[in-house]
Short mmCIF file of C-alpha atoms in Angstrom, two decimals:
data_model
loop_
_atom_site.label_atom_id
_atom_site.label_comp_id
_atom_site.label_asym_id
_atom_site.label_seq_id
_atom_site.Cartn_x
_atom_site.Cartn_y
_atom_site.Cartn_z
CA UNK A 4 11.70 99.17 32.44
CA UNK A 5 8.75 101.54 32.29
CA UNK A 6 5.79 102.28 35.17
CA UNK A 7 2.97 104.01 35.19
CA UNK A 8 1.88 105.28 38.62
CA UNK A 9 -1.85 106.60 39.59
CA UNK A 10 -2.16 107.05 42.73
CA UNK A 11 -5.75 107.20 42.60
CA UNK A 12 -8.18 104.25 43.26
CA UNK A 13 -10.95 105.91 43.48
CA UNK A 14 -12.05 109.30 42.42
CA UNK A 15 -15.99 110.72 42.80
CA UNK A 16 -17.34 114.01 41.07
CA UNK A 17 -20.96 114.99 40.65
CA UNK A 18 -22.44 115.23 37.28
CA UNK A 19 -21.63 117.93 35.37
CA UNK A 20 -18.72 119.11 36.80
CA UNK A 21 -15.08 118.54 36.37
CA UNK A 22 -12.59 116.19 37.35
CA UNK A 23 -8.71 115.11 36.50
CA UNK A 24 -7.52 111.73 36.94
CA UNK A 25 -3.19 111.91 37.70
CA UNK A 26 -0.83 109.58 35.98
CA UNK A 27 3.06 109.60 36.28
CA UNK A 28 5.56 107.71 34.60
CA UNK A 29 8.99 106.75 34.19
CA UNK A 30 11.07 106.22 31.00
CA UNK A 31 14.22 106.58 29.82
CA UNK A 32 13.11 107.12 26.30
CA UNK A 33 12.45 110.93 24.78
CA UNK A 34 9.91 109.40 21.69
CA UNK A 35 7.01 107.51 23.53
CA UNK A 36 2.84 107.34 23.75
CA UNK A 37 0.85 107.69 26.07
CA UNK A 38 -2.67 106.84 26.47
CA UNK A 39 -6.24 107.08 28.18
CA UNK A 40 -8.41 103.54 28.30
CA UNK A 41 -11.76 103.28 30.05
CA UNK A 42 -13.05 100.36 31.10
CA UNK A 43 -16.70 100.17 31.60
CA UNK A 44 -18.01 96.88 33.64
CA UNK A 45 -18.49 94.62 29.84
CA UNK A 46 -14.66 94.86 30.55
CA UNK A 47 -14.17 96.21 26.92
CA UNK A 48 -10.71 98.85 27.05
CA UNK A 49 -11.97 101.92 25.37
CA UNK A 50 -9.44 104.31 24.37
CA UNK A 51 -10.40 107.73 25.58
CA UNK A 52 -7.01 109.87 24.95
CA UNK A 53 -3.61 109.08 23.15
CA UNK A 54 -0.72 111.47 23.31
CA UNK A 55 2.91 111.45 21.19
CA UNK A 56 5.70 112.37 23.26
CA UNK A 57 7.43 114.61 20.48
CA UNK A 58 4.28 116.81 20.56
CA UNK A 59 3.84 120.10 23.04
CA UNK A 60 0.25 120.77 22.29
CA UNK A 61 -1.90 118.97 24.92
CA UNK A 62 -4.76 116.31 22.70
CA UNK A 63 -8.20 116.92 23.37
CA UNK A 64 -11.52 114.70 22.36
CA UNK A 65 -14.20 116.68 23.03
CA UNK A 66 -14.96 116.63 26.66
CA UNK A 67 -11.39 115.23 27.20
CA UNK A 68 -8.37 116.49 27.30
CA UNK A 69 -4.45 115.93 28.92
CA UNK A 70 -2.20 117.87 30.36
CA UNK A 71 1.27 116.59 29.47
CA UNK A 72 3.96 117.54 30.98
CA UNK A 73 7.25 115.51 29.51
CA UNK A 74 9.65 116.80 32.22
CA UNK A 75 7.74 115.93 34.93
CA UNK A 76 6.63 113.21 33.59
CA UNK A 77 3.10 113.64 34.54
CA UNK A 78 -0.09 112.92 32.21
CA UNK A 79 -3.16 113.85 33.81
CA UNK A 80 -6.64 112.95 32.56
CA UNK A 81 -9.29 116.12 32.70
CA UNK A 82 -12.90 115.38 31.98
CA UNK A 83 -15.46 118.13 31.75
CA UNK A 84 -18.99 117.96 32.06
CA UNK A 85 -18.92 115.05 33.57
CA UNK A 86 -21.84 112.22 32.74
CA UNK A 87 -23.09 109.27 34.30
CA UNK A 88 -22.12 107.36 31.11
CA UNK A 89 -18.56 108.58 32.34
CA UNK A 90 -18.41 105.96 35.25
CA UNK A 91 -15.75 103.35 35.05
CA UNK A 92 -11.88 102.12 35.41
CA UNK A 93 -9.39 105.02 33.59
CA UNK A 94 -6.61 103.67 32.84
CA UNK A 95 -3.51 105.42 31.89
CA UNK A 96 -1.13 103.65 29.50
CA UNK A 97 2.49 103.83 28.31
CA UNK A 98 4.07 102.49 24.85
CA UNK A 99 7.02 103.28 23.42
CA UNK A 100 8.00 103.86 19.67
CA UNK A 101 9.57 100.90 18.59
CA UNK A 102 6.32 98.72 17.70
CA UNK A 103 4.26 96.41 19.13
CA UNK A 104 6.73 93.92 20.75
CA UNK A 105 6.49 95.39 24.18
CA UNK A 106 2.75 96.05 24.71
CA UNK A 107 1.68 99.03 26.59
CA UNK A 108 2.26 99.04 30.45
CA UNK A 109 -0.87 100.09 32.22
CA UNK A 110 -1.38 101.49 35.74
CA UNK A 111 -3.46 100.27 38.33
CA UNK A 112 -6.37 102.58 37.05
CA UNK A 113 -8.72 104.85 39.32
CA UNK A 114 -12.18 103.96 39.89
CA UNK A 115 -14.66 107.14 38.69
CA UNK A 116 -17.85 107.20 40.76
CA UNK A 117 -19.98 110.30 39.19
CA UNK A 118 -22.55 111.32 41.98
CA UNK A 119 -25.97 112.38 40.11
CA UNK B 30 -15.66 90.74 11.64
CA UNK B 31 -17.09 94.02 13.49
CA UNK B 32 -14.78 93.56 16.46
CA UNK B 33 -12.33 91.38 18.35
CA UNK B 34 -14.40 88.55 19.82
CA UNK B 35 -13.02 86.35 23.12
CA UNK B 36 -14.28 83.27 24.05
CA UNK B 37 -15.51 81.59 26.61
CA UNK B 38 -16.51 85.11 28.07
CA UNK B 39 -16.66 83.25 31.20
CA UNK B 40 -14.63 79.73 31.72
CA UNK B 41 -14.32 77.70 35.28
CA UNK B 42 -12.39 75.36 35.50
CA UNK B 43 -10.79 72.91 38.46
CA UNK B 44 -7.11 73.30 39.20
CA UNK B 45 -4.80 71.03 37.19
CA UNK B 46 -6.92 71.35 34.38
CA UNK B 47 -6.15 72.58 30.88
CA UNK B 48 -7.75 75.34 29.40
CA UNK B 49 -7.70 76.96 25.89
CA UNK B 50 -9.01 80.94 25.04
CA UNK B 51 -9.68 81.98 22.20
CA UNK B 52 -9.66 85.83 20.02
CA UNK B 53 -10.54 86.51 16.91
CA UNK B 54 -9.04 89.80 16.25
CA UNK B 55 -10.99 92.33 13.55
CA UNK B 56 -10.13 91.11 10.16
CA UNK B 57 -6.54 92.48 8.43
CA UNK B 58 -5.41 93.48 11.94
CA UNK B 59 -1.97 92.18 11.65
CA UNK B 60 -1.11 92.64 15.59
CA UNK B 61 -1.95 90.85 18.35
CA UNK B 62 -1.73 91.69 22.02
CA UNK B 63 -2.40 89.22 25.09
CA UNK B 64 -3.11 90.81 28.42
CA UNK B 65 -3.90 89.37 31.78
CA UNK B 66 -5.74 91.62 34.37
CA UNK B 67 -5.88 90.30 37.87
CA UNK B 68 -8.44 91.65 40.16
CA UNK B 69 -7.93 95.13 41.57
CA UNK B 70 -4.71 95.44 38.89
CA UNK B 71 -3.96 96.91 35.73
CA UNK B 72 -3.11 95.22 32.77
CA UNK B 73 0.08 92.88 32.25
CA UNK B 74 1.38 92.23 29.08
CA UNK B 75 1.79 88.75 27.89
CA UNK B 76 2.30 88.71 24.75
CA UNK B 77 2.06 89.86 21.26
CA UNK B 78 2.26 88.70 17.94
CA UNK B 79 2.77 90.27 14.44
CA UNK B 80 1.13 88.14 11.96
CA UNK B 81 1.79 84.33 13.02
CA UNK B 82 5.31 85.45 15.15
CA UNK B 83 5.87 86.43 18.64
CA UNK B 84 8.90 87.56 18.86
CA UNK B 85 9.13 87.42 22.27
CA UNK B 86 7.58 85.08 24.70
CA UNK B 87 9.48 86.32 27.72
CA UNK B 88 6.31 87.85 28.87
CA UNK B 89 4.49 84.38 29.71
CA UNK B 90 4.09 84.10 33.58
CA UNK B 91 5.57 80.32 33.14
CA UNK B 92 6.06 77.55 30.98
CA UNK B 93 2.35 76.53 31.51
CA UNK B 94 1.52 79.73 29.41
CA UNK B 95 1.85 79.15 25.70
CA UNK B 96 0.04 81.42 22.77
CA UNK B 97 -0.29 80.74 19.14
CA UNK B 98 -1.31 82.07 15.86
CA UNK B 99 -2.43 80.67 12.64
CA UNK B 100 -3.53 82.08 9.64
CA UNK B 101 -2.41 85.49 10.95
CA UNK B 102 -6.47 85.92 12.15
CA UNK B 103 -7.47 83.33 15.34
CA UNK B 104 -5.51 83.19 18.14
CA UNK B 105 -5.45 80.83 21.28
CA UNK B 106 -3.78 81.48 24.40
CA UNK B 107 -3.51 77.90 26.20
CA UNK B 108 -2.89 77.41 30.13
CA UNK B 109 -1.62 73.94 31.33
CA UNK B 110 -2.53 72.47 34.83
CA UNK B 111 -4.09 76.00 35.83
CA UNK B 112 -3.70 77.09 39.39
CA UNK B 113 -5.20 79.59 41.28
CA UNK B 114 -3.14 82.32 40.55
CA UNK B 115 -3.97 82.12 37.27
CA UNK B 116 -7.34 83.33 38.46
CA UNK B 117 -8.06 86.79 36.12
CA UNK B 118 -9.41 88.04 32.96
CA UNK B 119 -7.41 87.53 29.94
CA UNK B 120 -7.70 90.31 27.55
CA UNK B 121 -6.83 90.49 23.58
CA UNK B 122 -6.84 93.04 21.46
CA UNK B 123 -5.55 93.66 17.56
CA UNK B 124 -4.19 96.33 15.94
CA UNK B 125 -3.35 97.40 12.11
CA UNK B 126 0.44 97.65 12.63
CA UNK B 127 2.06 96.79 15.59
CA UNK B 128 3.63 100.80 15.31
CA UNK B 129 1.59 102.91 18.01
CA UNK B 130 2.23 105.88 15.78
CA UNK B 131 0.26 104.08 13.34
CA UNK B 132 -2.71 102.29 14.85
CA UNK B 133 -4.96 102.08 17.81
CA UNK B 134 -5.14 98.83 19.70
CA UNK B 135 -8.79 97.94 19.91
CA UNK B 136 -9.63 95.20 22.78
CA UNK B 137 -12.05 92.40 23.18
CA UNK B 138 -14.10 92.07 26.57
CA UNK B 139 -11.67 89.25 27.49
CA UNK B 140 -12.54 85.28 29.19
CA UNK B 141 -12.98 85.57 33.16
CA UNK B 142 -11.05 82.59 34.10
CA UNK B 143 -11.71 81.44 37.24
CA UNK B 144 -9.90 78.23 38.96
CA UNK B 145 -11.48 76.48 41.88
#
Protein backbone atom coordinates (compact mmCIF):
# COMPACT_ATOMS: atom_id res chain seq x y z
CA UNK A 1 0.00 0.00 0.00
CA UNK A 2 1.02 3.61 -0.48
CA UNK A 3 1.85 6.54 2.41
CA UNK A 4 2.43 9.80 2.30
CA UNK A 5 4.55 11.16 5.17
CA UNK A 6 4.86 15.08 6.23
CA UNK A 7 6.41 15.43 9.00
CA UNK A 8 5.32 18.82 9.46
CA UNK A 9 2.28 19.98 11.56
CA UNK A 10 2.89 23.15 11.65
CA UNK A 11 5.02 25.46 9.64
CA UNK A 12 5.11 29.63 10.16
CA UNK A 13 6.81 32.14 7.63
CA UNK A 14 6.31 35.88 7.53
CA UNK A 15 4.69 37.46 4.62
CA UNK A 16 6.50 37.76 1.74
CA UNK A 17 9.02 35.44 2.11
CA UNK A 18 9.53 31.86 1.29
CA UNK A 19 8.72 28.65 2.60
CA UNK A 20 8.70 24.67 1.53
CA UNK A 21 6.37 22.31 2.95
CA UNK A 22 8.22 18.33 2.82
CA UNK A 23 6.30 15.34 1.67
CA UNK A 24 7.70 11.72 1.26
CA UNK A 25 6.21 8.76 -0.04
CA UNK A 26 6.32 5.24 -0.67
CA UNK A 27 5.27 3.21 -3.76
CA UNK A 28 6.12 0.45 -5.53
CA UNK A 29 4.82 1.80 -8.75
CA UNK A 30 7.26 3.86 -11.40
CA UNK A 31 3.89 5.77 -13.24
CA UNK A 32 2.07 7.71 -10.35
CA UNK A 33 0.67 11.52 -9.36
CA UNK A 34 1.25 13.42 -7.01
CA UNK A 35 -0.46 16.37 -5.72
CA UNK A 36 -0.71 19.72 -3.61
CA UNK A 37 -4.40 20.43 -1.85
CA UNK A 38 -5.01 23.40 0.44
CA UNK A 39 -7.50 23.49 2.69
CA UNK A 40 -8.65 26.80 3.86
CA UNK A 41 -11.07 26.74 7.14
CA UNK A 42 -14.69 26.49 4.56
CA UNK A 43 -12.96 22.99 4.45
CA UNK A 44 -13.10 23.16 0.56
CA UNK A 45 -9.67 20.90 -0.89
CA UNK A 46 -8.12 23.25 -3.32
CA UNK A 47 -5.66 21.81 -5.54
CA UNK A 48 -2.54 23.91 -5.50
CA UNK A 49 0.13 21.57 -7.44
CA UNK A 50 -0.17 18.18 -9.41
CA UNK A 51 2.88 16.36 -10.63
CA UNK A 52 3.18 13.05 -13.20
CA UNK A 53 5.70 10.72 -12.13
CA UNK A 54 7.06 10.03 -15.79
CA UNK A 55 7.97 13.75 -15.96
CA UNK A 56 11.65 15.29 -14.80
CA UNK A 57 10.75 18.90 -15.10
CA UNK A 58 9.57 20.14 -11.67
CA UNK A 59 5.47 21.91 -12.23
CA UNK A 60 5.16 25.31 -11.23
CA UNK A 61 1.78 27.62 -10.77
CA UNK A 62 2.88 30.81 -10.41
CA UNK A 63 4.04 31.38 -6.93
CA UNK A 64 4.22 27.53 -6.56
CA UNK A 65 6.31 25.18 -7.45
CA UNK A 66 7.74 21.27 -6.46
CA UNK A 67 10.71 19.84 -6.23
CA UNK A 68 10.38 16.17 -7.20
CA UNK A 69 12.67 13.97 -6.63
CA UNK A 70 11.40 10.21 -7.82
CA UNK A 71 14.37 8.37 -6.22
CA UNK A 72 14.09 9.73 -3.09
CA UNK A 73 10.86 9.81 -3.14
CA UNK A 74 10.47 13.22 -1.80
CA UNK A 75 7.90 16.00 -3.12
CA UNK A 76 8.34 19.14 -1.45
CA UNK A 77 5.94 22.10 -1.66
CA UNK A 78 7.86 25.71 -2.21
CA UNK A 79 5.78 28.82 -1.97
CA UNK A 80 7.21 32.22 -2.73
CA UNK A 81 6.05 35.43 -1.76
CA UNK A 82 4.18 34.24 0.66
CA UNK A 83 0.48 35.96 1.44
CA UNK A 84 -1.83 35.98 4.16
CA UNK A 85 -4.43 34.49 1.76
CA UNK A 86 -1.74 31.58 1.82
CA UNK A 87 -2.78 30.38 5.40
CA UNK A 88 -4.24 26.97 5.70
CA UNK A 89 -3.90 22.90 5.79
CA UNK A 90 -1.34 21.71 2.64
CA UNK A 91 -1.89 18.66 1.95
CA UNK A 92 0.22 16.45 -0.10
CA UNK A 93 -1.48 13.67 -2.06
CA UNK A 94 -0.63 10.41 -3.86
CA UNK A 95 -2.66 8.56 -6.81
CA UNK A 96 -1.60 6.16 -8.92
CA UNK A 97 -2.29 5.58 -12.74
CA UNK A 98 -4.75 3.07 -12.93
CA UNK A 99 -8.03 5.33 -12.39
CA UNK A 100 -10.10 6.35 -9.89
CA UNK A 101 -10.79 3.09 -7.94
CA UNK A 102 -8.23 3.74 -5.28
CA UNK A 103 -8.67 7.44 -4.38
CA UNK A 104 -5.70 9.46 -3.54
CA UNK A 105 -3.95 8.80 -0.12
CA UNK A 106 -3.36 12.03 1.67
CA UNK A 107 -0.91 12.90 4.47
CA UNK A 108 -1.59 14.30 7.66
CA UNK A 109 -1.06 17.89 6.16
CA UNK A 110 1.03 20.83 7.83
CA UNK A 111 -0.61 23.71 9.28
CA UNK A 112 0.82 27.22 7.46
CA UNK A 113 0.67 30.14 9.90
CA UNK A 114 2.02 33.30 7.71
CA UNK A 115 3.18 35.97 10.35
CA UNK A 116 2.24 39.61 8.86
CA UNK B 1 -24.40 23.05 -11.19
CA UNK B 2 -21.30 25.52 -10.43
CA UNK B 3 -19.77 23.11 -7.96
CA UNK B 4 -20.08 19.97 -5.86
CA UNK B 5 -22.59 20.80 -3.13
CA UNK B 6 -22.71 18.60 0.44
CA UNK B 7 -25.38 18.62 2.63
CA UNK B 8 -26.20 19.06 5.80
CA UNK B 9 -22.91 21.23 6.04
CA UNK B 10 -23.30 20.58 9.61
CA UNK B 11 -25.45 17.38 11.00
CA UNK B 12 -25.67 16.23 14.93
CA UNK B 13 -26.97 13.58 15.65
CA UNK B 14 -27.36 11.09 18.96
CA UNK B 15 -25.54 7.78 18.85
CA UNK B 16 -27.55 4.88 17.43
CA UNK B 17 -29.09 7.06 15.11
CA UNK B 18 -29.18 6.92 11.33
CA UNK B 19 -27.93 9.46 9.25
CA UNK B 20 -27.93 10.12 5.45
CA UNK B 21 -25.28 12.83 3.46
CA UNK B 22 -25.75 13.93 0.60
CA UNK B 23 -23.31 15.39 -2.79
CA UNK B 24 -24.25 16.56 -5.73
CA UNK B 25 -21.22 16.40 -7.79
CA UNK B 26 -20.76 19.23 -10.84
CA UNK B 27 -22.89 18.10 -13.65
CA UNK B 28 -21.24 15.32 -16.36
CA UNK B 29 -18.61 14.52 -13.71
CA UNK B 30 -18.74 10.85 -14.11
CA UNK B 31 -16.49 10.09 -10.82
CA UNK B 32 -17.19 10.12 -7.49
CA UNK B 33 -14.92 10.10 -4.48
CA UNK B 34 -16.02 9.72 -0.65
CA UNK B 35 -13.56 10.84 1.94
CA UNK B 36 -13.70 10.94 5.67
CA UNK B 37 -11.33 13.39 7.56
CA UNK B 38 -11.10 12.91 11.26
CA UNK B 39 -9.85 15.72 13.32
CA UNK B 40 -6.14 16.47 13.26
CA UNK B 41 -5.91 13.67 10.13
CA UNK B 42 -5.68 13.62 6.58
CA UNK B 43 -8.03 12.31 4.32
CA UNK B 44 -9.22 8.51 4.14
CA UNK B 45 -10.63 7.17 1.25
CA UNK B 46 -13.96 5.55 1.34
CA UNK B 47 -15.09 5.17 -1.61
CA UNK B 48 -15.57 5.93 -5.18
CA UNK B 49 -17.83 5.44 -7.83
CA UNK B 50 -17.73 5.65 -11.70
CA UNK B 51 -21.08 6.48 -12.90
CA UNK B 52 -23.71 4.43 -10.67
CA UNK B 53 -20.76 1.50 -9.75
CA UNK B 54 -18.33 1.22 -7.01
CA UNK B 55 -16.30 -1.20 -7.75
CA UNK B 56 -14.97 -1.58 -4.62
CA UNK B 57 -16.51 -1.07 -1.27
CA UNK B 58 -13.62 -2.49 0.71
CA UNK B 59 -12.87 0.99 1.77
CA UNK B 60 -16.10 1.38 4.12
CA UNK B 61 -14.92 1.52 7.83
CA UNK B 62 -17.86 -1.23 8.53
CA UNK B 63 -20.94 -2.63 7.47
CA UNK B 64 -22.80 0.43 8.98
CA UNK B 65 -21.17 2.45 6.05
CA UNK B 66 -23.05 2.05 2.80
CA UNK B 67 -22.86 4.67 -0.39
CA UNK B 68 -25.00 4.85 -3.41
CA UNK B 69 -25.50 6.39 -6.71
CA UNK B 70 -28.35 7.03 -8.96
CA UNK B 71 -28.71 8.67 -12.02
CA UNK B 72 -24.89 8.83 -12.25
CA UNK B 73 -25.36 12.73 -10.59
CA UNK B 74 -26.62 12.61 -6.56
CA UNK B 75 -24.98 10.64 -4.29
CA UNK B 76 -25.74 9.61 -0.57
CA UNK B 77 -23.38 8.18 1.76
CA UNK B 78 -25.65 6.56 4.65
CA UNK B 79 -24.30 5.67 8.32
CA UNK B 80 -26.38 3.18 10.45
CA UNK B 81 -26.53 3.38 14.35
CA UNK B 82 -23.60 6.08 14.26
CA UNK B 83 -21.12 6.00 17.05
CA UNK B 84 -18.70 8.24 18.14
CA UNK B 85 -15.99 7.35 16.13
CA UNK B 86 -17.74 8.17 13.34
CA UNK B 87 -17.32 11.70 14.59
CA UNK B 88 -15.52 13.71 11.32
CA UNK B 89 -16.15 15.53 8.21
CA UNK B 90 -17.15 13.59 5.27
CA UNK B 91 -15.82 14.96 2.14
CA UNK B 92 -16.97 14.35 -1.72
CA UNK B 93 -15.64 15.36 -4.58
CA UNK B 94 -16.26 14.52 -8.60
CA UNK B 95 -14.18 14.29 -11.29
CA UNK B 96 -14.53 14.03 -15.33
CA UNK B 97 -12.88 10.59 -15.62
CA UNK B 98 -11.91 8.66 -12.88
CA UNK B 99 -8.07 8.68 -14.86
CA UNK B 100 -5.84 11.25 -12.79
CA UNK B 101 -3.98 11.82 -16.02
CA UNK B 102 -7.13 13.07 -17.25
CA UNK B 103 -9.03 15.13 -14.71
CA UNK B 104 -8.74 17.05 -11.53
CA UNK B 105 -10.84 15.96 -8.58
CA UNK B 106 -12.69 19.02 -7.43
CA UNK B 107 -14.17 18.71 -3.67
CA UNK B 108 -17.18 19.91 -1.86
CA UNK B 109 -16.77 21.58 1.73
CA UNK B 110 -18.03 18.26 3.15
CA UNK B 111 -21.04 17.56 6.31
CA UNK B 112 -19.34 17.94 9.91
CA UNK B 113 -20.90 15.03 11.51
CA UNK B 114 -20.84 15.11 14.92
CA UNK B 115 -22.31 12.20 17.34
CA UNK B 116 -23.16 12.93 20.92
Amino acid sequence: AQTVTQSQPEMSVQEAETVTLSCTYDTSESDYYLFWYKQPPSRQMILVIRQEAYKQQNATENRFSVNFQKAAKSFSLKISDSQLGDAAMYFCAYSNSGGGADGLTFGKGTHLIIQP
Amino acid sequence: GAGVSQSPSNKVTEKGKDVELRCDPISGHTALYWYRQSLGQGLEFLIYFQGNSAPDKSGLPSDRFSAERTGGSVSTLTIQRTQQEDSAVYLCASSLTGAPREAEAFFGQGTRLTVV
